Coordinates of C-alpha atoms in Angstrom, one line a residue:
M25 CA -27.0 -3.2 26.7
S26 CA -28.6 -1.8 23.2
W27 CA -26.3 0.8 21.1
Y28 CA -26.7 2.6 18.0
P29 CA -23.9 4.0 15.8
R30 CA -24.1 7.3 14.8
V31 CA -23.7 7.6 10.8
L32 CA -23.8 10.9 8.5
S33 CA -27.1 10.8 6.4
L34 CA -26.9 10.4 2.7
T35 CA -28.1 14.0 2.4
A36 CA -26.2 15.5 5.0
C37 CA -23.1 13.6 3.1
A38 CA -24.1 15.2 0.0
A39 CA -24.8 18.6 1.1
L40 CA -21.1 18.8 2.9
V41 CA -19.3 17.5 -0.3
A42 CA -21.3 19.9 -2.5
A43 CA -20.4 22.6 0.3
G44 CA -16.8 21.4 -0.1
L45 CA -16.7 21.0 3.9
A46 CA -16.7 17.0 3.8
V47 CA -13.0 17.1 2.1
A48 CA -11.4 20.2 3.8
A49 CA -7.7 20.1 5.0
P50 CA -7.3 19.0 8.8
A51 CA -7.0 22.1 11.5
R52 CA -4.0 22.6 13.2
A53 CA -4.0 22.8 16.9
A54 CA -3.3 26.1 18.7
T55 CA -0.6 24.6 20.9
S56 CA 1.8 22.3 18.9
P57 CA 2.5 18.8 21.3
P58 CA 6.0 17.8 22.6
Y59 CA 6.5 15.4 19.7
V60 CA 6.2 18.1 17.1
Q61 CA 9.1 20.0 15.6
G62 CA 7.9 22.3 12.4
S63 CA 5.9 20.6 10.3
Q64 CA 6.6 17.4 11.4
T65 CA 6.1 14.5 14.2
V66 CA 9.3 13.5 15.8
P67 CA 10.2 10.4 18.1
T68 CA 9.6 11.4 21.6
Y69 CA 7.9 8.9 23.5
S70 CA 8.8 5.9 24.7
Y71 CA 8.1 2.7 22.9
A72 CA 9.2 0.2 25.5
D73 CA 6.9 2.1 28.5
A74 CA 4.3 2.5 26.0
I75 CA 0.5 1.4 27.4
R76 CA 0.0 -1.8 26.0
E77 CA -3.9 -2.6 26.2
S78 CA -6.3 -5.7 25.2
V79 CA -10.2 -4.7 25.2
W80 CA -13.2 -5.5 23.5
V81 CA -15.5 -3.4 21.4
Q82 CA -19.3 -4.0 21.5
S83 CA -20.2 -4.6 17.7
P84 CA -24.4 -3.3 16.9
L85 CA -24.6 -6.6 15.4
D86 CA -25.1 -10.3 16.4
S87 CA -23.8 -12.3 13.3
D88 CA -23.3 -15.6 15.5
H89 CA -27.0 -15.1 16.4
D90 CA -26.2 -15.9 20.3
G91 CA -28.0 -13.1 21.4
Q92 CA -25.3 -11.5 22.3
P93 CA -23.5 -8.4 20.1
D94 CA -20.4 -9.5 18.4
R95 CA -17.8 -8.7 21.3
I96 CA -14.2 -7.0 18.7
A97 CA -11.2 -7.6 20.0
V98 CA -8.8 -4.7 19.8
D99 CA -5.2 -4.5 20.9
L100 CA -3.3 -1.4 21.1
V101 CA -0.4 0.7 21.9
R102 CA -0.1 4.1 23.2
P103 CA 2.5 7.0 24.0
R104 CA 2.3 6.9 28.2
E105 CA 4.2 10.0 28.5
A106 CA 0.9 11.4 26.7
V107 CA -1.3 11.0 29.2
A108 CA 0.6 12.5 31.9
Q109 CA 1.1 15.7 29.5
H110 CA -2.7 15.6 29.0
V111 CA -2.2 15.3 24.8
R112 CA -4.7 13.5 23.1
V113 CA -3.1 11.6 20.5
P114 CA -4.5 10.4 17.0
V115 CA -5.2 6.5 15.8
I116 CA -3.8 4.5 12.9
M117 CA -5.7 1.5 13.0
D118 CA -5.4 -1.7 10.7
A119 CA -8.3 -3.8 11.3
S120 CA -7.5 -7.6 9.7
P121 CA -8.9 -10.9 9.7
Y122 CA -5.3 -12.4 9.6
Y123 CA -4.0 -11.8 13.1
A124 CA -3.7 -15.3 13.8
C125 CA -4.0 -17.4 10.3
C126 CA -2.0 -15.8 8.0
G127 CA -0.4 -13.4 9.2
R128 CA 0.7 -9.8 7.7
G129 CA 3.6 -8.0 5.7
N130 CA 6.5 -9.9 3.6
E131 CA 7.4 -12.1 7.3
G132 CA 4.3 -13.4 7.8
E133 CA 3.9 -12.1 11.6
I134 CA 1.0 -12.5 13.9
K135 CA -0.2 -11.0 17.1
E136 CA 1.4 -12.4 20.2
Y137 CA 0.5 -11.7 23.7
D138 CA 1.9 -11.9 27.6
A139 CA 0.7 -14.3 30.1
N140 CA -2.1 -12.3 31.1
G141 CA -3.7 -12.3 27.7
V142 CA -2.4 -8.5 26.6
I143 CA -0.9 -7.5 23.4
S144 CA 3.2 -8.0 23.5
K145 CA 3.7 -7.7 19.8
E146 CA 1.9 -6.5 17.2
P147 CA 2.8 -7.3 13.3
L148 CA 4.7 -4.7 11.3
Y149 CA 6.2 -1.5 12.0
Y150 CA 3.2 1.2 12.4
D151 CA 3.2 0.8 16.2
N152 CA 7.1 0.6 16.2
Y153 CA 7.6 3.6 14.0
F154 CA 4.5 5.9 14.9
V155 CA 3.8 5.5 18.9
P156 CA 7.1 7.6 19.5
R157 CA 5.8 10.2 17.1
G158 CA 2.8 10.6 19.1
Y159 CA 0.0 8.4 17.5
A160 CA -1.6 5.2 18.9
F161 CA -1.7 1.9 17.4
V162 CA -4.9 0.1 16.8
A163 CA -5.1 -3.7 15.7
V164 CA -8.5 -5.0 15.0
D165 CA -9.8 -8.4 14.5
L166 CA -12.7 -8.7 12.9
S167 CA -15.8 -10.2 13.8
G168 CA -15.3 -14.6 14.1
T169 CA -11.7 -14.1 13.9
N170 CA -8.8 -14.2 16.1
R171 CA -10.3 -12.9 19.8
S172 CA -13.7 -11.6 18.2
T173 CA -16.5 -12.9 18.2
G174 CA -19.4 -13.0 16.0
C175 CA -19.2 -14.4 12.6
E176 CA -16.9 -14.2 9.6
D177 CA -18.9 -13.1 6.5
V178 CA -16.1 -12.1 3.8
G179 CA -16.0 -8.3 3.7
G180 CA -19.9 -8.1 4.5
P181 CA -22.2 -6.3 6.5
A182 CA -20.5 -7.9 10.0
E183 CA -16.6 -7.4 8.8
V184 CA -17.8 -3.6 8.4
A185 CA -19.9 -2.9 11.4
S186 CA -16.9 -4.6 13.6
A187 CA -14.1 -2.4 12.5
K188 CA -16.5 0.9 12.3
A189 CA -17.7 0.0 16.4
V190 CA -14.0 0.8 16.9
I191 CA -14.0 4.2 15.3
D192 CA -17.2 5.1 16.9
W193 CA -15.8 3.7 20.2
L194 CA -12.7 6.2 19.9
N195 CA -15.2 8.9 19.4
G196 CA -16.8 8.3 22.3
R197 CA -20.4 6.9 20.6
G198 CA -19.9 3.0 21.8
R199 CA -18.5 0.8 24.4
A200 CA -15.9 -1.4 25.3
Y201 CA -14.8 -4.0 28.3
N202 CA -12.1 -5.5 29.7
A203 CA -11.6 -9.2 29.1
D204 CA -14.1 -10.6 31.6
G205 CA -16.5 -7.3 30.5
S206 CA -16.5 -6.5 34.2
R207 CA -14.6 -3.3 33.4
A208 CA -15.7 -0.5 30.9
V209 CA -12.7 1.2 29.1
A210 CA -12.6 4.5 28.1
T211 CA -11.0 6.6 25.6
S212 CA -9.9 10.0 27.2
W213 CA -6.5 9.4 25.6
T214 CA -7.0 10.5 21.8
N215 CA -8.6 13.2 20.0
G216 CA -10.8 10.4 18.0
K217 CA -9.1 11.0 14.7
V218 CA -8.5 7.6 13.1
G219 CA -6.5 6.8 9.7
M220 CA -6.9 3.4 8.5
I221 CA -4.3 1.4 6.3
G222 CA -3.6 -2.1 5.5
K223 CA -2.8 -4.4 2.3
S224 CA -5.1 -6.7 0.7
W225 CA -8.3 -7.9 2.9
D226 CA -7.0 -5.2 5.7
G227 CA -7.1 -2.5 3.2
T228 CA -10.8 -3.8 1.9
I229 CA -11.9 -3.1 5.0
A230 CA -10.3 0.4 5.5
N231 CA -12.5 0.8 1.8
G232 CA -15.6 -0.6 3.1
V233 CA -15.8 1.4 6.9
A234 CA -15.1 4.6 4.8
A235 CA -18.1 4.2 2.7
T236 CA -20.3 4.1 5.7
G237 CA -19.4 8.0 6.2
V238 CA -18.5 7.5 9.8
A239 CA -17.4 10.9 11.5
G240 CA -14.0 10.2 13.2
L241 CA -12.4 8.7 10.2
N242 CA -10.2 11.3 8.5
T243 CA -8.3 9.1 6.1
I244 CA -7.2 5.4 4.6
V245 CA -4.6 3.9 2.6
P246 CA -6.1 0.9 0.9
I247 CA -2.7 -1.1 -0.4
S248 CA -4.0 -4.0 -3.1
A249 CA -7.7 -3.8 -1.7
I250 CA -10.9 -4.5 -2.5
S251 CA -13.6 -2.1 -3.7
S252 CA -16.3 -4.9 -4.9
W253 CA -16.2 -8.4 -4.0
Y254 CA -17.9 -9.4 -6.7
D255 CA -15.1 -8.0 -9.0
Y256 CA -12.8 -10.1 -6.9
M257 CA -14.7 -13.8 -7.4
R258 CA -16.4 -13.0 -10.6
F259 CA -14.7 -12.0 -13.6
G260 CA -17.5 -10.1 -15.5
G261 CA -19.8 -13.8 -14.2
V262 CA -17.0 -16.1 -14.8
L263 CA -16.5 -17.7 -11.9
R264 CA -12.7 -17.1 -10.1
S265 CA -12.7 -20.2 -8.2
P266 CA -16.3 -22.4 -7.0
G267 CA -16.9 -22.1 -3.1
Y268 CA -14.7 -19.4 -3.0
V269 CA -16.6 -17.4 -0.2
D270 CA -16.9 -20.4 2.1
Y271 CA -13.0 -20.8 1.6
L272 CA -12.1 -17.7 2.6
A273 CA -14.4 -17.7 5.3
N274 CA -13.0 -20.9 6.9
L275 CA -9.5 -19.6 6.2
V276 CA -9.6 -17.2 8.7
N277 CA -12.4 -18.0 11.0
G278 CA -11.3 -18.0 14.8
R279 CA -14.3 -19.8 16.5
T280 CA -14.0 -23.1 18.0
G281 CA -16.1 -26.2 16.3
D282 CA -19.2 -25.3 14.4
T283 CA -20.1 -22.3 15.9
C284 CA -20.3 -20.5 12.5
Q285 CA -20.7 -22.9 9.9
P286 CA -24.4 -22.2 9.6
E287 CA -23.7 -18.4 8.9
M288 CA -20.8 -19.5 6.2
A289 CA -22.9 -22.0 4.6
A290 CA -25.7 -19.6 4.2
A291 CA -23.0 -16.8 2.7
Q292 CA -21.6 -19.2 0.7
A293 CA -25.3 -20.2 -0.8
A294 CA -26.0 -16.7 -1.1
S295 CA -23.1 -15.9 -3.2
D296 CA -24.9 -17.9 -6.3
D297 CA -22.2 -19.7 -7.8
S298 CA -24.5 -21.5 -10.0
T299 CA -25.4 -18.6 -12.3
G300 CA -22.5 -16.2 -11.5
N301 CA -25.0 -12.9 -11.1
F302 CA -24.7 -10.0 -9.1
N303 CA -26.9 -9.7 -6.4
Q304 CA -28.0 -8.6 -3.1
F305 CA -25.1 -10.7 -1.3
W306 CA -22.4 -8.9 -3.8
A307 CA -24.3 -5.6 -3.3
Q308 CA -23.2 -5.4 0.3
R309 CA -19.8 -5.9 -0.6
D310 CA -19.4 -3.4 -3.4
F311 CA -18.1 -0.3 -1.5
R312 CA -18.3 1.6 -5.1
L313 CA -22.1 1.7 -4.7
D314 CA -21.2 4.0 -1.3
A315 CA -18.5 6.3 -2.5
R316 CA -21.2 9.4 -1.9
N317 CA -20.6 8.5 1.8
V318 CA -16.8 8.9 1.7
H319 CA -15.5 12.1 3.1
A320 CA -12.2 10.7 4.5
S321 CA -8.8 11.1 2.1
V322 CA -8.1 8.4 0.4
F323 CA -4.2 7.2 -0.6
V324 CA -4.5 4.3 -2.8
V325 CA -1.4 1.8 -3.5
H326 CA -1.5 -1.0 -5.7
G327 CA 0.5 -3.4 -8.1
I328 CA 0.0 -2.6 -11.7
N329 CA 0.4 -6.1 -12.3
D330 CA -1.6 -7.5 -9.3
Q331 CA -3.0 -10.9 -10.0
N332 CA -4.4 -11.4 -7.0
V333 CA -6.6 -8.5 -6.2
T334 CA -6.6 -7.5 -9.9
T335 CA -6.6 -3.4 -10.8
N336 CA -10.2 -2.9 -11.9
Q337 CA -10.2 -3.0 -7.9
F338 CA -8.6 0.5 -7.5
G339 CA -9.1 1.7 -10.9
T340 CA -13.1 1.9 -10.7
W341 CA -12.9 3.0 -6.7
W342 CA -10.4 5.7 -7.9
N343 CA -12.9 6.8 -10.7
E344 CA -15.6 6.8 -8.4
L345 CA -13.9 9.2 -5.8
A346 CA -12.4 11.9 -8.3
A347 CA -16.0 12.4 -9.2
R348 CA -17.0 13.3 -6.0
G349 CA -14.1 15.5 -5.3
V350 CA -12.2 13.3 -2.7
P351 CA -8.9 14.3 -1.5
R352 CA -6.7 11.4 -3.1
K353 CA -3.4 10.6 -4.1
I354 CA -1.8 7.5 -5.9
W355 CA 0.8 5.0 -6.2
L356 CA 1.0 2.4 -8.5
H357 CA 4.0 0.3 -9.0
Q358 CA 5.3 -2.9 -11.2
G359 CA 4.8 -5.5 -8.9
S360 CA 1.8 -7.9 -8.0
H361 CA 0.5 -8.2 -4.8
V362 CA 3.7 -6.7 -2.7
D363 CA 3.1 -3.8 -0.1
P364 CA 5.1 -0.3 -1.2
F365 CA 7.1 -1.4 2.4
D366 CA 8.9 -3.9 0.4
M367 CA 9.5 -2.3 -3.2
R368 CA 10.5 1.5 -2.2
R369 CA 11.1 0.9 1.7
S370 CA 12.5 4.5 2.9
D371 CA 10.3 7.0 0.3
W372 CA 7.1 4.9 1.5
V373 CA 7.7 5.4 5.3
D374 CA 8.6 8.7 4.7
E375 CA 5.5 10.0 2.3
L376 CA 3.3 7.4 5.0
H377 CA 4.8 10.0 7.8
Q378 CA 4.2 12.8 6.1
W379 CA 0.4 11.4 4.9
F380 CA -0.5 11.0 8.5
D381 CA 1.1 14.1 9.9
Y382 CA -1.0 16.1 7.7
W383 CA -4.3 14.2 8.0
L384 CA -4.4 13.3 11.8
Q385 CA -2.2 15.6 13.2
G386 CA -3.3 18.7 11.1
L387 CA 0.7 19.4 10.1
H388 CA 0.7 21.5 7.3
N389 CA 3.8 20.1 5.4
G390 CA 3.2 19.9 2.2
V391 CA 2.0 16.5 1.2
M392 CA -1.2 17.7 -0.6
G393 CA 0.8 20.1 -2.7
E394 CA 2.8 16.9 -4.0
P395 CA 2.1 15.3 -7.8
Q396 CA -1.2 13.3 -6.9
A397 CA 0.1 10.4 -8.4
S398 CA 3.7 8.6 -8.5
V399 CA 4.1 5.5 -11.0
E400 CA 6.9 3.4 -11.4
R401 CA 7.9 2.3 -15.5
A402 CA 8.8 -1.2 -16.5
D403 CA 12.7 -0.8 -15.7
G404 CA 12.1 0.7 -11.8
T405 CA 11.9 4.4 -12.4
W406 CA 9.4 6.4 -10.8
V407 CA 7.8 9.3 -12.4
D408 CA 5.6 11.8 -10.5
Q409 CA 2.6 12.5 -12.5
P410 CA 0.0 15.6 -11.8
T411 CA -3.3 13.3 -12.2
W412 CA -4.0 9.6 -12.9
P413 CA -5.0 8.6 -15.1
A414 CA -2.4 10.5 -17.1
L415 CA -3.4 14.2 -18.4
G416 CA -4.5 13.9 -21.4
A417 CA -5.5 10.2 -21.6
H418 CA -8.5 9.7 -23.6
P419 CA -10.5 6.7 -25.6
V420 CA -8.9 5.9 -28.5
S421 CA -10.8 3.5 -31.1
V422 CA -8.2 0.7 -32.6
P423 CA -10.1 -0.7 -35.6
L424 CA -9.5 -4.7 -36.1
G425 CA -8.5 -5.7 -39.6
N426 CA -8.2 -9.0 -40.8
G427 CA -4.5 -8.9 -41.7
D428 CA -2.7 -12.0 -43.6
G429 CA -6.1 -13.7 -42.6
T430 CA -3.8 -15.6 -39.5
T431 CA -2.8 -12.3 -38.0
G432 CA -4.9 -9.8 -37.9
T433 CA -4.3 -6.3 -37.6
L434 CA -5.1 -3.6 -35.0
G435 CA -5.5 0.0 -37.0
G436 CA -6.0 0.0 -40.6
G437 CA -8.5 -1.8 -42.9
H438 CA -11.5 -3.4 -40.5
T439 CA -13.6 -6.0 -43.0
G440 CA -14.0 -9.5 -43.2
T441 CA -14.9 -12.1 -40.5
R442 CA -12.6 -14.8 -38.5
A443 CA -13.3 -17.8 -36.5
F444 CA -11.9 -19.9 -33.7
T445 CA -12.7 -23.0 -31.4
D446 CA -12.9 -22.6 -27.3
D447 CA -9.2 -24.9 -26.8
P448 CA -9.7 -25.3 -22.4
A449 CA -6.1 -26.9 -22.9
L450 CA -4.5 -23.6 -24.7
S451 CA -2.1 -21.8 -21.3
E452 CA -1.8 -18.0 -21.5
A453 CA 2.0 -18.8 -22.4
Q454 CA 0.9 -20.6 -25.7
A455 CA -1.9 -18.1 -26.6
V456 CA 0.3 -15.1 -26.8
A457 CA 3.5 -16.6 -27.7
S458 CA 4.6 -16.6 -31.5
P459 CA 1.4 -14.2 -33.2
N460 CA 1.8 -14.7 -36.2
T461 CA 1.3 -18.6 -36.4
A462 CA -1.8 -20.3 -36.5
V463 CA -3.1 -21.4 -32.8
N464 CA -6.0 -23.0 -32.6
G465 CA -8.3 -21.4 -29.6
R466 CA -6.9 -17.8 -30.4
L467 CA -7.1 -15.1 -32.6
A468 CA -4.1 -12.6 -32.7
F469 CA -4.2 -8.9 -33.8
L470 CA -1.2 -7.1 -34.3
S471 CA -0.3 -3.0 -34.4
A472 CA 2.4 -2.0 -36.7
P473 CA 5.9 -1.3 -35.2
L474 CA 5.6 1.7 -32.6
T475 CA 6.9 5.1 -34.6
H476 CA 7.0 6.7 -31.2
D477 CA 6.4 5.7 -27.5
V478 CA 3.1 5.1 -26.9
R479 CA 1.3 6.2 -23.2
I480 CA -1.6 3.8 -22.0
S481 CA -3.3 5.1 -18.6
G482 CA -6.7 4.0 -17.7
A483 CA -9.0 0.9 -18.6
P484 CA -9.1 -0.6 -22.2
S485 CA -11.7 -2.8 -23.0
V486 CA -12.3 -4.9 -26.3
T487 CA -15.6 -4.8 -28.1
L488 CA -16.5 -7.3 -30.6
R489 CA -19.4 -8.1 -32.8
V490 CA -20.1 -12.0 -32.6
Q491 CA -22.0 -14.8 -33.5
V492 CA -21.7 -17.8 -30.8
D493 CA -23.0 -21.2 -32.0
K494 CA -23.6 -22.2 -28.0
P495 CA -25.7 -20.5 -25.6
T496 CA -22.5 -18.7 -23.6
T497 CA -18.7 -19.4 -23.6
E498 CA -15.7 -17.3 -21.4
L499 CA -14.7 -14.6 -23.9
S500 CA -11.0 -13.6 -22.7
A501 CA -8.6 -10.9 -23.9
R502 CA -5.3 -9.9 -23.4
L503 CA -3.1 -7.0 -24.2
V504 CA 0.2 -7.8 -25.1
D505 CA 3.6 -5.5 -25.2
Y506 CA 5.6 -7.5 -28.1
G507 CA 9.3 -5.9 -27.3
T508 CA 12.7 -7.1 -25.6
Q509 CA 12.8 -5.0 -22.3
R510 CA 13.8 -5.6 -18.8
R511 CA 10.7 -5.6 -16.8
V512 CA 9.9 -6.4 -13.0
N513 CA 9.2 -10.4 -12.6
Y514 CA 5.9 -10.3 -11.4
L515 CA 5.4 -13.2 -11.9
G516 CA 8.0 -14.8 -9.8
R517 CA 8.3 -16.2 -6.3
E518 CA 8.0 -13.2 -3.9
E519 CA 5.5 -11.8 -6.9
G520 CA 8.0 -8.8 -8.3
I521 CA 10.7 -8.7 -5.3
T522 CA 13.4 -10.9 -3.6
T523 CA 14.1 -10.9 0.0
L524 CA 17.6 -10.7 1.2
S525 CA 19.2 -11.8 4.7
T526 CA 19.9 -8.2 5.4
E527 CA 17.8 -6.4 7.8
S528 CA 16.8 -2.9 8.5
C529 CA 15.0 -1.3 11.4
W530 CA 12.2 1.2 11.7
G531 CA 11.2 2.7 14.8
E532 CA 12.3 1.4 18.2
S533 CA 12.1 -2.1 19.5
T534 CA 11.4 -4.2 22.7
P535 CA 12.7 -7.6 23.3
A536 CA 8.9 -8.5 22.8
D537 CA 8.5 -6.7 19.4
D538 CA 11.4 -5.5 17.3
A539 CA 11.4 -2.9 14.3
C540 CA 13.7 -4.8 12.1
Y541 CA 12.6 -6.5 8.6
F542 CA 14.6 -8.2 6.1
D543 CA 15.4 -5.9 3.0
T544 CA 14.1 -6.3 -0.4
V545 CA 15.1 -5.8 -3.6
Q546 CA 13.3 -5.9 -7.2
D547 CA 13.2 -9.1 -8.8
F548 CA 13.9 -8.0 -12.6
V549 CA 13.8 -10.6 -16.2
T550 CA 14.3 -10.0 -19.7
S551 CA 11.6 -10.7 -22.1
D552 CA 10.4 -10.1 -25.0
T553 CA 6.3 -10.7 -24.9
F554 CA 4.7 -9.0 -21.2
I555 CA 0.7 -9.3 -20.9
T556 CA -0.5 -5.8 -19.5
A557 CA -3.8 -6.1 -19.1
R558 CA -6.3 -9.1 -19.3
G559 CA -10.3 -8.8 -19.1
W560 CA -12.9 -11.6 -18.9
L561 CA -16.8 -12.2 -19.6
D562 CA -19.4 -15.0 -19.6
A563 CA -21.0 -14.2 -22.7
A564 CA -24.2 -14.6 -21.6
H565 CA -23.5 -12.0 -19.0
Y566 CA -23.0 -9.5 -21.9
R567 CA -26.2 -7.0 -21.3
S568 CA -25.9 -7.5 -17.5
L569 CA -24.4 -9.0 -14.8
T570 CA -27.4 -9.3 -12.6
R571 CA -29.1 -12.2 -15.1
V572 CA -27.9 -14.8 -17.6
T573 CA -29.3 -13.9 -21.3
P574 CA -28.5 -17.3 -23.3
L575 CA -27.2 -16.5 -26.4
Q576 CA -29.2 -17.6 -30.0
P577 CA -27.0 -19.5 -32.3
G578 CA -26.8 -17.5 -35.8
R579 CA -27.5 -14.2 -34.3
W580 CA -24.9 -11.4 -34.3
Y581 CA -24.4 -9.6 -31.0
T582 CA -22.1 -6.7 -29.5
I583 CA -20.3 -7.3 -26.7
T584 CA -17.7 -5.6 -24.4
V585 CA -15.2 -7.1 -22.5
P586 CA -13.3 -5.0 -20.2
L587 CA -9.6 -5.2 -19.6
D588 CA -7.9 -4.0 -16.6
D589 CA -6.9 -0.8 -15.2
Y590 CA -3.0 -0.2 -16.2
D591 CA -0.5 2.2 -16.9
A592 CA 2.5 1.7 -19.6
L593 CA 5.0 3.4 -21.9
V594 CA 5.1 0.8 -24.3
P595 CA 8.9 1.8 -26.3
S596 CA 8.9 3.1 -30.0
G597 CA 10.0 -0.1 -32.1
H598 CA 7.8 -2.5 -29.9
V599 CA 4.6 -4.0 -31.5
L600 CA 1.2 -4.2 -29.3
G601 CA -0.9 -7.2 -29.3
L602 CA -4.3 -8.0 -28.9
V603 CA -4.8 -11.5 -28.2
L604 CA -8.5 -13.5 -27.6
T605 CA -9.1 -17.1 -26.3
Q606 CA -12.1 -18.7 -24.8
S607 CA -12.1 -20.7 -21.7
D608 CA -9.2 -19.9 -19.6
N609 CA -8.5 -22.4 -16.8
E610 CA -5.6 -20.6 -15.1
Y611 CA -7.1 -17.1 -13.7
T612 CA -10.9 -18.8 -13.6
T613 CA -12.6 -21.7 -13.2
P614 CA -14.7 -21.3 -16.8
T615 CA -17.9 -23.7 -17.8
P616 CA -16.3 -24.8 -21.4
T617 CA -19.2 -25.0 -23.7
G618 CA -16.9 -25.8 -27.3
A619 CA -18.4 -23.1 -28.7
T620 CA -17.1 -21.6 -31.9
V621 CA -17.2 -17.8 -31.9
K622 CA -17.3 -15.8 -35.2
V623 CA -16.2 -12.6 -35.3
D624 CA -17.1 -9.7 -37.4
L625 CA -14.3 -7.1 -37.8
S626 CA -16.0 -4.3 -39.3
G627 CA -18.2 -4.3 -36.1
S628 CA -15.1 -5.0 -33.7
R629 CA -12.4 -2.6 -31.6
L630 CA -10.1 -2.1 -29.0
T631 CA -10.2 0.9 -27.3
L632 CA -7.3 2.1 -25.4
P633 CA -6.9 5.2 -23.0
I634 CA -4.0 6.5 -24.6
A635 CA -2.5 9.9 -23.2
G636 CA -0.7 11.4 -26.9
S637 CA -0.4 10.3 -30.2
G638 CA -2.2 6.8 -31.1
L639 CA -1.1 3.3 -32.9
P640 CA 0.2 4.2 -36.2
H641 CA -1.4 2.6 -39.2
A642 CA -1.3 -0.8 -39.9
T643 CA -2.2 -2.3 -43.4
S644 CA -0.3 -5.8 -42.5
A645 CA 1.1 -7.6 -39.6
P646 CA 4.5 -7.3 -38.9
T647 CA 6.7 -10.3 -37.9
V648 CA 6.8 -11.0 -34.4
R649 CA 9.1 -13.2 -33.0
T650 CA 8.9 -14.5 -29.2
T651 CA 12.3 -16.2 -28.7
T652 CA 12.1 -14.8 -25.2
P653 CA 9.0 -16.6 -23.3
A654 CA 6.6 -14.6 -22.0
I655 CA 7.2 -14.0 -17.6
T656 CA 6.0 -17.4 -16.2
P657 CA 5.9 -18.0 -12.6
K658 CA 9.1 -19.8 -11.1
V659 CA 6.6 -21.7 -8.7
R660 CA 3.4 -22.9 -9.5
I661 CA 0.9 -20.0 -9.0
D662 CA -3.0 -20.8 -8.9
N663 CA -4.3 -17.2 -9.6
R664 CA -7.6 -18.3 -8.9
R665 CA -6.9 -18.9 -5.5
P666 CA -3.7 -16.8 -4.7
R667 CA -1.9 -16.5 -1.6
F668 CA -3.8 -14.4 1.3
Q669 CA -1.2 -12.6 3.4

């Protein structure tokens, strides 16, 4: 039985954006449903009596090549009373590969089923909280995971198509069946409006589906999400970890035996570990390339110190959306790979409630009149601002100076050359400590003590004029805030939070699915060394990420190393540092060449996105003592293959 999803053509989508229609505010129904009071939804329907269904949606793809379209498992909870009242409800949807293998949320919840194979427990609180308020909640197993057929393809066409097929079905453009395929399942209970949400891989798929332009997807809430899988597994052409595609596919694979082994092996081969190049495999997994298709609103949430899904994932995606006028909002917190439910719980649930009420229920509650950005400062306070990056942020070029010959300067004179030789054993903590001391394998540059607070907001970069005596080497750069301050411990055991023994409840419960979760608080430490942004590049990819260009010894090259997006208020009296190294075996898996790199300071600079006044003039490097070490992990964390939860 063939079936072809309807999508907006690129021409039509572009025309809608140009006309301002693709981003129009939702229309409110003429008659308010019973669960609406004023400008918000309120708990009206029974969660205990809700309809719980498990259905299988037909995907347009056959990713396991068995001659049948993939069957995508969909577990949903929806209000029973709405059916009797002939009220059609919108859908909140979380499409995930983690419902069986790894769990969702801080407590690692997985799906649970009754004796008939029908969903009895959905992970997280979305169904408990929103179903009584007139929403349905849909949890989708991506292709090849949990109970879906097909094969896992790590953010590729099969995954995106599997989630998109569910939206098409909810809008009457697709088919779904019961477990044995004997009965078609209709969707007369929904109005077709869908909001996708999810953290990490789940939020990544929300980005990917939005980039298809599928009709019916009104909004997405990507939390700590990927927008380019290449930039997740390759840092400027440097491998994060070899065999990563195969590792992830096997981690979430729900098929028995070797059903999908050929497909997973083919995907790993196509990813091209041997060169680290960007190719067609990665282009299929780069949702930024299709940002022109996005007409859903986007609520981005990300940890500004996320060491799993690094911050260029939200920063570059955000810029693409901004260029196209997509309605959007952003929250940036100081933790690492953490859900806002575990950092700012009450405020987050309230904001998410308003967001979905506006975009899915058509309730004009003022959420879009609020400041666009909410940013957490190092001390845990939150600041609202009209835009992100910060208003007035602009690139400021900071020259690199020779200083005293051991420690260079940021700002001031910029003559002379400096050289350093790769030391693969040099750790990050060693590289940033005691910047006034000569350390093999690094160069350190310091600003003068700041005479005022400096606001960094956006993506920094380092441009270096270099000679390299080998065909390539990894170039690593770190922007460091030297100054004693209390900060969120994002490298701690729980990546910036501590889980307590007390609980709070967010919605209604059943014996099989409670709405109560352990409370959390933020984990703080005091340190005098703090790495704000990191960046890496394989020098032989300096021209392009699509090909390798070996360097010729004795020749000068101008190479720019992009750093991850950041937002920081560096206090007056602190010193800003730039630390350059080569091989980084903590965040990447380089192939050390033993290269010596000579840097021509007159052609080198640090570029900072600064709102307000820049750095003071530096005639010499100040003395910086790092008596309190940089924040270091309490437990061993492999940033090359971080935890998946």
